[in-house]
Amino acid sequence: MQQPFPGMDPYLEGEMWQEFHTTLANQIRSSLLQQLPSKYTALLNKRYVIEQAGLSLFDIVPKQIFYPDINVSELNNDRDTSIVKAKKIATPSITLFSPIPEKVPVLRVEIRDIAKRRLVTVVEILSPANKQGKGYWDYMEKRGVLMQTNTHLLELDLLRLGKRLPLLGGKLPDVPYFVFLSRFTHRPATSVWPIELRETLPSVPVPLLPPDPDIILDLQTALEDCFKLVGYQRLLDYSIEPPPPLFSESDLEWIKSKLADFFTSKK
């Protein structure tokens, strides 16, 4: 067993998220390429988004830093130079951090028709940058443009933190993860897969151009392949509580139980 949880690992939302995001995109692309008819290809598209410090899932937590008093000796030229007058400089009692915008690379998978160079399907793995602040609205604008084209959109929301997609006609269930599929042939309808913390990730359809049948994206296998390749179970700090938002007491107890079972099995 390579990972402690049956499905998504909530600890991936911390410092390893950017690395995991890239690895998952590559695994998804590899899976799709093995199934695509020869008329299609799957490409990785890298773009950069601006992430404001303070909106990241892995913010630096400011700590109070206390400094000792500093005395500066100044010569008083109006008096005997052998007499030194000490002036005390006010020192800060706390150091905080100024937000500095950072360019963050984001990968998505694009299925294209080779002959016509047409964009057929986009597989978007939502990132912290496009779920919070200005980045959320920038993503909504780009998403709105894409929704007006003949391009399918498959969105993977494997982050608990941040805003959900704005959908009409009902309320999304209170679960940590989602998959959303918008087929251009069915718009504005959007298929939704809610994913519980204790569930394995689903296999979902990836549509192509009509009349070609869907191919299948096995998200659980893609996740497991990421763990096999990188070994996140050796890199993540499971000795602390998962990154925010806070889990319920029952979910937190379940997480601790799964971790205990995992590390016991490794002995």
PDB file of C-alpha atoms in Angstrom:
ATOM      1  CA  MET A   1       0.000   0.000   0.000  1.00  0.00           C
ATOM      2  CA  GLN A   2       1.568   3.270  -1.171  1.00  0.00           C
ATOM      3  CA  GLN A   3      -0.759   5.756   0.530  1.00  0.00           C
ATOM      4  CA  PRO A   4      -2.647   5.990   3.826  1.00  0.00           C
ATOM      5  CA  PHE A   5      -6.058   7.035   2.498  1.00  0.00           C
ATOM      6  CA  PRO A   6      -8.460   5.210   0.150  1.00  0.00           C
ATOM      7  CA  GLY A   7      -8.854   8.286  -2.040  1.00  0.00           C
ATOM      8  CA  MET A   8      -7.584  11.848  -2.006  1.00  0.00           C
ATOM      9  CA  ASP A   9      -4.895  12.627   0.565  1.00  0.00           C
ATOM     10  CA  PRO A  10      -5.867  15.861   2.403  1.00  0.00           C
ATOM     11  CA  TYR A  11      -2.215  16.501   3.286  1.00  0.00           C
ATOM     12  CA  LEU A  12      -1.448  17.153  -0.388  1.00  0.00           C
ATOM     13  CA  GLU A  13      -3.130  20.550  -0.025  1.00  0.00           C
ATOM     14  CA  GLY A  14      -0.095  21.844   1.814  1.00  0.00           C
ATOM     15  CA  GLU A  15       3.441  22.494   0.636  1.00  0.00           C
ATOM     16  CA  MET A  16       3.451  19.646  -1.908  1.00  0.00           C
ATOM     17  CA  TRP A  17       0.422  20.834  -3.863  1.00  0.00           C
ATOM     18  CA  GLN A  18       2.238  22.523  -6.738  1.00  0.00           C
ATOM     19  CA  GLU A  19       4.418  19.462  -7.281  1.00  0.00           C
ATOM     20  CA  PHE A  20       1.420  17.134  -7.064  1.00  0.00           C
ATOM     21  CA  HIS A  21      -0.552  19.297  -9.495  1.00  0.00           C
ATOM     22  CA  THR A  22       2.190  18.926 -12.109  1.00  0.00           C
ATOM     23  CA  THR A  23       2.612  15.191 -11.553  1.00  0.00           C
ATOM     24  CA  LEU A  24      -1.137  14.545 -11.729  1.00  0.00           C
ATOM     25  CA  ALA A  25      -1.448  16.484 -14.992  1.00  0.00           C
ATOM     26  CA  ASN A  26       1.282  14.320 -16.503  1.00  0.00           C
ATOM     27  CA  GLN A  27      -0.343  11.103 -15.287  1.00  0.00           C
ATOM     28  CA  ILE A  28      -3.720  12.146 -16.683  1.00  0.00           C
ATOM     29  CA  ARG A  29      -2.185  12.984 -20.028  1.00  0.00           C
ATOM     30  CA  SER A  30      -0.422   9.611 -20.143  1.00  0.00           C
ATOM     31  CA  SER A  31      -3.658   7.776 -19.359  1.00  0.00           C
ATOM     32  CA  LEU A  32      -5.595   9.633 -22.055  1.00  0.00           C
ATOM     33  CA  LEU A  33      -2.914   9.133 -24.711  1.00  0.00           C
ATOM     34  CA  GLN A  34      -3.155   5.370 -24.244  1.00  0.00           C
ATOM     35  CA  GLN A  35      -6.869   5.455 -25.102  1.00  0.00           C
ATOM     36  CA  LEU A  36      -7.241   8.200 -27.688  1.00  0.00           C
ATOM     37  CA  PRO A  37      -7.994   7.297 -31.308  1.00  0.00           C
ATOM     38  CA  SER A  38      -5.159   8.201 -33.665  1.00  0.00           C
ATOM     39  CA  LYS A  39      -6.968  11.327 -34.893  1.00  0.00           C
ATOM     40  CA  TYR A  40      -6.464  12.952 -31.460  1.00  0.00           C
ATOM     41  CA  THR A  41      -3.575  13.868 -29.220  1.00  0.00           C
ATOM     42  CA  ALA A  42      -3.297  15.068 -25.611  1.00  0.00           C
ATOM     43  CA  LEU A  43      -0.978  17.976 -24.870  1.00  0.00           C
ATOM     44  CA  LEU A  44       0.101  19.786 -21.723  1.00  0.00           C
ATOM     45  CA  ASN A  45      -0.552  23.517 -21.724  1.00  0.00           C
ATOM     46  CA  LYS A  46       1.412  25.545 -19.194  1.00  0.00           C
ATOM     47  CA  ARG A  47       0.301  29.017 -18.240  1.00  0.00           C
ATOM     48  CA  TYR A  48       1.219  31.304 -15.387  1.00  0.00           C
ATOM     49  CA  VAL A  49      -1.227  32.814 -12.927  1.00  0.00           C
ATOM     50  CA  ILE A  50      -0.552  35.559 -10.409  1.00  0.00           C
ATOM     51  CA  GLU A  51      -0.942  34.389  -6.836  1.00  0.00           C
ATOM     52  CA  GLN A  52      -1.037  36.979  -4.082  1.00  0.00           C
ATOM     53  CA  ALA A  53       0.830  36.060  -0.937  1.00  0.00           C
ATOM     54  CA  GLY A  54      -1.728  35.445   1.773  1.00  0.00           C
ATOM     55  CA  LEU A  55      -4.091  33.599  -0.593  1.00  0.00           C
ATOM     56  CA  SER A  56      -1.980  30.510  -0.952  1.00  0.00           C
ATOM     57  CA  LEU A  57      -2.753  27.227   0.740  1.00  0.00           C
ATOM     58  CA  PHE A  58       0.722  27.226   2.172  1.00  0.00           C
ATOM     59  CA  ASP A  59       1.132  30.733   3.564  1.00  0.00           C
ATOM     60  CA  ILE A  60       4.004  31.764   5.758  1.00  0.00           C
ATOM     61  CA  VAL A  61       2.603  32.228   9.237  1.00  0.00           C
ATOM     62  CA  PRO A  62       3.905  35.473  10.742  1.00  0.00           C
ATOM     63  CA  LYS A  63       5.598  35.041  14.095  1.00  0.00           C
ATOM     64  CA  GLN A  64       6.343  37.682  16.674  1.00  0.00           C
ATOM     65  CA  ILE A  65      10.042  38.453  16.756  1.00  0.00           C
ATOM     66  CA  PHE A  66      11.364  40.387  19.723  1.00  0.00           C
ATOM     67  CA  TYR A  67      14.634  42.278  19.527  1.00  0.00           C
ATOM     68  CA  PRO A  68      16.901  43.390  22.388  1.00  0.00           C
ATOM     69  CA  ASP A  69      17.206  47.096  23.088  1.00  0.00           C
ATOM     70  CA  ILE A  70      19.945  48.766  21.047  1.00  0.00           C
ATOM     71  CA  ASN A  71      21.935  51.709  22.375  1.00  0.00           C
ATOM     72  CA  VAL A  72      23.772  53.993  19.969  1.00  0.00           C
ATOM     73  CA  SER A  73      26.522  56.209  21.331  1.00  0.00           C
ATOM     74  CA  GLU A  74      26.729  59.646  19.738  1.00  0.00           C
ATOM     75  CA  LEU A  75      29.493  62.204  20.244  1.00  0.00           C
ATOM     76  CA  ASN A  76      28.225  65.573  21.399  1.00  0.00           C
ATOM     77  CA  ASN A  77      30.383  68.082  19.518  1.00  0.00           C
ATOM     78  CA  ASP A  78      29.258  70.970  21.738  1.00  0.00           C
ATOM     79  CA  ARG A  79      30.807  69.378  24.767  1.00  0.00           C
ATOM     80  CA  ASP A  80      33.930  67.594  25.722  1.00  0.00           C
ATOM     81  CA  THR A  81      34.393  64.736  23.239  1.00  0.00           C
ATOM     82  CA  SER A  82      35.199  62.429  26.114  1.00  0.00           C
ATOM     83  CA  ILE A  83      31.560  62.632  27.243  1.00  0.00           C
ATOM     84  CA  VAL A  84      29.340  60.183  25.351  1.00  0.00           C
ATOM     85  CA  LYS A  85      25.566  60.559  25.305  1.00  0.00           C
ATOM     86  CA  ALA A  86      23.548  57.407  24.659  1.00  0.00           C
ATOM     87  CA  LYS A  87      20.395  57.669  22.537  1.00  0.00           C
ATOM     88  CA  LYS A  88      17.935  54.816  22.563  1.00  0.00           C
ATOM     89  CA  ILE A  89      16.366  53.928  19.175  1.00  0.00           C
ATOM     90  CA  ALA A  90      12.820  52.595  19.169  1.00  0.00           C
ATOM     91  CA  THR A  91      12.846  49.031  17.905  1.00  0.00           C
ATOM     92  CA  PRO A  92       9.970  47.060  16.341  1.00  0.00           C
ATOM     93  CA  SER A  93       8.412  44.372  18.487  1.00  0.00           C
ATOM     94  CA  ILE A  94       6.908  42.411  15.603  1.00  0.00           C
ATOM     95  CA  THR A  95       7.857  41.548  12.032  1.00  0.00           C
ATOM     96  CA  LEU A  96       5.142  40.765   9.473  1.00  0.00           C
ATOM     97  CA  PHE A  97       5.310  40.009   5.763  1.00  0.00           C
ATOM     98  CA  SER A  98       4.458  42.241   2.810  1.00  0.00           C
ATOM     99  CA  PRO A  99       2.409  40.452   0.117  1.00  0.00           C
ATOM    100  CA  ILE A 100       4.431  40.025  -3.056  1.00  0.00           C
ATOM    101  CA  PRO A 101       2.599  38.715  -6.144  1.00  0.00           C
ATOM    102  CA  GLU A 102       4.126  35.495  -7.423  1.00  0.00           C
ATOM    103  CA  LYS A 103       3.847  33.852 -10.824  1.00  0.00           C
ATOM    104  CA  VAL A 104       2.724  30.255 -10.361  1.00  0.00           C
ATOM    105  CA  PRO A 105       2.858  27.731 -13.241  1.00  0.00           C
ATOM    106  CA  VAL A 106      -0.388  25.857 -13.867  1.00  0.00           C
ATOM    107  CA  LEU A 107      -0.715  22.864 -16.199  1.00  0.00           C
ATOM    108  CA  ARG A 108      -3.849  21.680 -17.914  1.00  0.00           C
ATOM    109  CA  VAL A 109      -4.412  18.802 -20.323  1.00  0.00           C
ATOM    110  CA  GLU A 110      -5.804  19.582 -23.765  1.00  0.00           C
ATOM    111  CA  ILE A 111      -7.192  17.034 -26.203  1.00  0.00           C
ATOM    112  CA  ARG A 112      -6.890  18.229 -29.784  1.00  0.00           C
ATOM    113  CA  ASP A 113      -7.994  17.031 -33.184  1.00  0.00           C
ATOM    114  CA  ILE A 114      -4.708  16.624 -35.072  1.00  0.00           C
ATOM    115  CA  ALA A 115      -5.946  17.284 -38.601  1.00  0.00           C
ATOM    116  CA  LYS A 116      -7.860  20.468 -37.812  1.00  0.00           C
ATOM    117  CA  ARG A 117      -5.736  21.602 -34.827  1.00  0.00           C
ATOM    118  CA  ARG A 118      -9.016  21.984 -32.993  1.00  0.00           C
ATOM    119  CA  LEU A 119      -9.264  22.125 -29.210  1.00  0.00           C
ATOM    120  CA  VAL A 120     -11.707  19.366 -28.300  1.00  0.00           C
ATOM    121  CA  THR A 121     -11.545  18.881 -24.517  1.00  0.00           C
ATOM    122  CA  VAL A 122      -9.847  20.689 -21.648  1.00  0.00           C
ATOM    123  CA  VAL A 123      -9.025  18.872 -18.404  1.00  0.00           C
ATOM    124  CA  GLU A 124      -8.491  21.537 -15.750  1.00  0.00           C
ATOM    125  CA  ILE A 125      -7.057  20.697 -12.323  1.00  0.00           C
ATOM    126  CA  LEU A 126      -8.170  23.587 -10.151  1.00  0.00           C
ATOM    127  CA  SER A 127      -5.373  25.244  -8.191  1.00  0.00           C
ATOM    128  CA  PRO A 128      -5.327  27.540  -5.136  1.00  0.00           C
ATOM    129  CA  ALA A 129      -4.666  30.519  -7.409  1.00  0.00           C
ATOM    130  CA  ASN A 130      -7.935  30.115  -9.317  1.00  0.00           C
ATOM    131  CA  LYS A 131     -10.103  29.401  -6.275  1.00  0.00           C
ATOM    132  CA  GLN A 132      -9.432  32.568  -4.270  1.00  0.00           C
ATOM    133  CA  GLY A 133      -9.211  36.319  -4.626  1.00  0.00           C
ATOM    134  CA  LYS A 134      -8.667  37.962  -7.995  1.00  0.00           C
ATOM    135  CA  GLY A 135      -7.440  34.680  -9.459  1.00  0.00           C
ATOM    136  CA  TYR A 136     -10.905  33.204  -8.959  1.00  0.00           C
ATOM    137  CA  TRP A 137     -12.541  35.936 -11.017  1.00  0.00           C
ATOM    138  CA  ASP A 138      -9.849  35.723 -13.684  1.00  0.00           C
ATOM    139  CA  TYR A 139     -10.516  32.002 -13.960  1.00  0.00           C
ATOM    140  CA  MET A 140     -14.277  32.560 -14.102  1.00  0.00           C
ATOM    141  CA  GLU A 141     -13.787  34.979 -16.991  1.00  0.00           C
ATOM    142  CA  LYS A 142     -11.611  32.544 -18.962  1.00  0.00           C
ATOM    143  CA  ARG A 143     -14.008  29.721 -18.143  1.00  0.00           C
ATOM    144  CA  GLY A 144     -16.934  31.775 -19.420  1.00  0.00           C
ATOM    145  CA  VAL A 145     -15.187  32.347 -22.737  1.00  0.00           C
ATOM    146  CA  LEU A 146     -14.436  28.628 -23.099  1.00  0.00           C
ATOM    147  CA  MET A 147     -18.045  27.727 -22.299  1.00  0.00           C
ATOM    148  CA  GLN A 148     -19.145  29.665 -25.382  1.00  0.00           C
ATOM    149  CA  THR A 149     -17.071  27.456 -27.673  1.00  0.00           C
ATOM    150  CA  ASN A 150     -17.509  23.902 -28.927  1.00  0.00           C
ATOM    151  CA  THR A 151     -15.005  22.598 -26.379  1.00  0.00           C
ATOM    152  CA  HIS A 152     -15.770  20.150 -23.586  1.00  0.00           C
ATOM    153  CA  LEU A 153     -14.561  21.139 -20.109  1.00  0.00           C
ATOM    154  CA  LEU A 154     -13.668  18.639 -17.383  1.00  0.00           C
ATOM    155  CA  GLU A 155     -12.749  20.296 -14.062  1.00  0.00           C
ATOM    156  CA  LEU A 156     -11.158  18.477 -11.144  1.00  0.00           C
ATOM    157  CA  ASP A 157     -11.598  20.233  -7.806  1.00  0.00           C
ATOM    158  CA  LEU A 158      -9.390  18.302  -5.395  1.00  0.00           C
ATOM    159  CA  LEU A 159      -8.968  21.237  -3.016  1.00  0.00           C
ATOM    160  CA  ARG A 160     -11.117  21.772   0.055  1.00  0.00           C
ATOM    161  CA  LEU A 161     -10.135  25.412   0.449  1.00  0.00           C
ATOM    162  CA  GLY A 162     -11.502  28.176  -1.767  1.00  0.00           C
ATOM    163  CA  LYS A 163     -14.654  28.928  -3.728  1.00  0.00           C
ATOM    164  CA  ARG A 164     -16.627  26.312  -5.622  1.00  0.00           C
ATOM    165  CA  LEU A 165     -17.834  26.696  -9.179  1.00  0.00           C
ATOM    166  CA  PRO A 166     -20.984  28.835  -9.438  1.00  0.00           C
ATOM    167  CA  LEU A 167     -23.681  26.423 -10.629  1.00  0.00           C
ATOM    168  CA  LEU A 168     -27.423  27.021 -10.843  1.00  0.00           C
ATOM    169  CA  GLY A 169     -30.394  24.765 -10.180  1.00  0.00           C
ATOM    170  CA  GLY A 170     -29.417  23.354  -6.795  1.00  0.00           C
ATOM    171  CA  LYS A 171     -26.922  23.397  -3.966  1.00  0.00           C
ATOM    172  CA  LEU A 172     -23.719  21.390  -4.055  1.00  0.00           C
ATOM    173  CA  PRO A 173     -23.484  18.792  -1.273  1.00  0.00           C
ATOM    174  CA  ASP A 174     -21.108  19.405   1.613  1.00  0.00           C
ATOM    175  CA  VAL A 175     -18.242  17.187   0.485  1.00  0.00           C
ATOM    176  CA  PRO A 176     -14.537  18.020   0.124  1.00  0.00           C
ATOM    177  CA  TYR A 177     -13.949  17.200  -3.553  1.00  0.00           C
ATOM    178  CA  PHE A 178     -15.750  17.419  -6.884  1.00  0.00           C
ATOM    179  CA  VAL A 179     -15.480  16.620 -10.566  1.00  0.00           C
ATOM    180  CA  PHE A 180     -17.441  18.772 -13.021  1.00  0.00           C
ATOM    181  CA  LEU A 181     -18.062  17.951 -16.683  1.00  0.00           C
ATOM    182  CA  SER A 182     -19.559  20.413 -19.145  1.00  0.00           C
ATOM    183  CA  ARG A 183     -20.155  18.874 -22.569  1.00  0.00           C
ATOM    184  CA  PHE A 184     -20.570  21.521 -25.236  1.00  0.00           C
ATOM    185  CA  THR A 185     -23.392  19.404 -26.684  1.00  0.00           C
ATOM    186  CA  HIS A 186     -25.341  19.558 -23.392  1.00  0.00           C
ATOM    187  CA  ARG A 187     -24.758  23.106 -22.150  1.00  0.00           C
ATOM    188  CA  PRO A 188     -25.729  24.681 -19.840  1.00  0.00           C
ATOM    189  CA  ALA A 189     -26.152  21.322 -18.055  1.00  0.00           C
ATOM    190  CA  THR A 190     -23.114  20.263 -16.004  1.00  0.00           C
ATOM    191  CA  SER A 191     -22.547  16.756 -14.664  1.00  0.00           C
ATOM    192  CA  VAL A 192     -21.273  16.731 -11.073  1.00  0.00           C
ATOM    193  CA  TRP A 193     -19.468  13.987  -9.156  1.00  0.00           C
ATOM    194  CA  PRO A 194     -19.323  14.777  -5.413  1.00  0.00           C
ATOM    195  CA  ILE A 195     -16.487  12.905  -3.688  1.00  0.00           C
ATOM    196  CA  GLU A 196     -16.444  12.100   0.023  1.00  0.00           C
ATOM    197  CA  LEU A 197     -13.207  12.121   2.004  1.00  0.00           C
ATOM    198  CA  ARG A 198     -13.510   8.391   2.701  1.00  0.00           C
ATOM    199  CA  GLU A 199     -14.214   7.392  -0.903  1.00  0.00           C
ATOM    200  CA  THR A 200     -11.908   6.397  -3.712  1.00  0.00           C
ATOM    201  CA  LEU A 201     -11.752   8.829  -6.612  1.00  0.00           C
ATOM    202  CA  PRO A 202     -14.162   8.011  -9.458  1.00  0.00           C
ATOM    203  CA  SER A 203     -13.613   7.040 -13.064  1.00  0.00           C
ATOM    204  CA  VAL A 204     -15.210   9.725 -15.231  1.00  0.00           C
ATOM    205  CA  PRO A 205     -15.949  10.075 -18.951  1.00  0.00           C
ATOM    206  CA  VAL A 206     -13.818  12.283 -21.170  1.00  0.00           C
ATOM    207  CA  PRO A 207     -15.854  13.295 -24.227  1.00  0.00           C
ATOM    208  CA  LEU A 208     -14.473  13.660 -27.737  1.00  0.00           C
ATOM    209  CA  LEU A 209     -16.025  14.953 -30.944  1.00  0.00           C
ATOM    210  CA  PRO A 210     -19.350  13.382 -31.933  1.00  0.00           C
ATOM    211  CA  PRO A 211     -19.856  10.595 -32.894  1.00  0.00           C
ATOM    212  CA  ASP A 212     -16.655   9.298 -31.242  1.00  0.00           C
ATOM    213  CA  PRO A 213     -17.339   7.541 -27.921  1.00  0.00           C
ATOM    214  CA  ASP A 214     -16.030   8.840 -24.608  1.00  0.00           C
ATOM    215  CA  ILE A 215     -12.772   7.603 -23.184  1.00  0.00           C
ATOM    216  CA  ILE A 216     -12.375   6.994 -19.451  1.00  0.00           C
ATOM    217  CA  LEU A 217     -10.251   8.845 -16.917  1.00  0.00           C
ATOM    218  CA  ASP A 218      -9.592   6.652 -13.883  1.00  0.00           C
ATOM    219  CA  LEU A 219      -8.729   9.290 -11.294  1.00  0.00           C
ATOM    220  CA  GLN A 220      -7.963   6.797  -8.538  1.00  0.00           C
ATOM    221  CA  THR A 221      -5.371   5.038 -10.675  1.00  0.00           C
ATOM    222  CA  ALA A 222      -3.869   8.388 -11.663  1.00  0.00           C
ATOM    223  CA  LEU A 223      -3.600   9.343  -7.975  1.00  0.00           C
ATOM    224  CA  GLU A 224      -2.022   6.023  -7.036  1.00  0.00           C
ATOM    225  CA  ASP A 225       0.463   6.331  -9.895  1.00  0.00           C
ATOM    226  CA  CYS A 226       1.492   9.743  -8.544  1.00  0.00           C
ATOM    227  CA  PHE A 227       2.249   8.189  -5.154  1.00  0.00           C
ATOM    228  CA  LYS A 228       4.171   5.320  -6.732  1.00  0.00           C
ATOM    229  CA  LEU A 229       6.218   7.698  -8.859  1.00  0.00           C
ATOM    230  CA  VAL A 230       7.065  10.387  -6.296  1.00  0.00           C
ATOM    231  CA  GLY A 231       6.460   8.718  -2.931  1.00  0.00           C
ATOM    232  CA  TYR A 232       4.427  11.496  -1.325  1.00  0.00           C
ATOM    233  CA  GLN A 233       3.872   9.264   1.702  1.00  0.00           C
ATOM    234  CA  ARG A 234       7.575   9.805   2.493  1.00  0.00           C
ATOM    235  CA  LEU A 235       7.461  13.560   1.919  1.00  0.00           C
ATOM    236  CA  LEU A 236       4.286  14.677   3.678  1.00  0.00           C
ATOM    237  CA  ASP A 237       4.320  15.506   7.389  1.00  0.00           C
ATOM    238  CA  TYR A 238       1.595  13.312   8.833  1.00  0.00           C
ATOM    239  CA  SER A 239       2.565  14.187  12.418  1.00  0.00           C
ATOM    240  CA  ILE A 240       0.536  17.396  12.254  1.00  0.00           C
ATOM    241  CA  GLU A 241      -3.122  18.044  11.487  1.00  0.00           C
ATOM    242  CA  PRO A 242      -4.112  18.406   7.813  1.00  0.00           C
ATOM    243  CA  PRO A 243      -4.032  21.862   6.203  1.00  0.00           C
ATOM    244  CA  PRO A 244      -7.152  24.055   6.645  1.00  0.00           C
ATOM    245  CA  PRO A 245     -10.072  24.283   6.505  1.00  0.00           C
ATOM    246  CA  LEU A 246     -10.655  22.330   9.695  1.00  0.00           C
ATOM    247  CA  PHE A 247     -12.205  18.889   9.509  1.00  0.00           C
ATOM    248  CA  SER A 248     -15.081  17.761  11.699  1.00  0.00           C
ATOM    249  CA  GLU A 249     -14.155  15.795  14.808  1.00  0.00           C
ATOM    250  CA  SER A 250     -15.375  12.537  13.249  1.00  0.00           C
ATOM    251  CA  ASP A 251     -13.375  13.088  10.054  1.00  0.00           C
ATOM    252  CA  LEU A 252     -10.296  14.035  12.050  1.00  0.00           C
ATOM    253  CA  GLU A 253     -10.589  10.855  14.113  1.00  0.00           C
ATOM    254  CA  TRP A 254     -10.959   8.840  10.912  1.00  0.00           C
ATOM    255  CA  ILE A 255      -7.838  10.490   9.454  1.00  0.00           C
ATOM    256  CA  LYS A 256      -5.830   9.669  12.588  1.00  0.00           C
ATOM    257  CA  SER A 257      -7.089   6.088  12.471  1.00  0.00           C
ATOM    258  CA  LYS A 258      -6.087   5.636   8.818  1.00  0.00           C
ATOM    259  CA  LEU A 259      -2.648   7.090   9.502  1.00  0.00           C
ATOM    260  CA  ALA A 260      -2.160   4.795  12.499  1.00  0.00           C
ATOM    261  CA  ASP A 261      -3.129   1.751  10.409  1.00  0.00           C
ATOM    262  CA  PHE A 262      -0.832   2.859   7.588  1.00  0.00           C
ATOM    263  CA  PHE A 263       2.260   3.328   9.713  1.00  0.00           C
ATOM    264  CA  THR A 264       1.578   0.165  11.719  1.00  0.00           C
ATOM    265  CA  SER A 265       1.516  -1.804   8.462  1.00  0.00           C
ATOM    266  CA  LYS A 266       4.905  -0.332   7.530  1.00  0.00           C
ATOM    267  CA  LYS A 267       6.637  -1.663  10.653  1.00  0.00           C
TER     268      LYS A 267
END
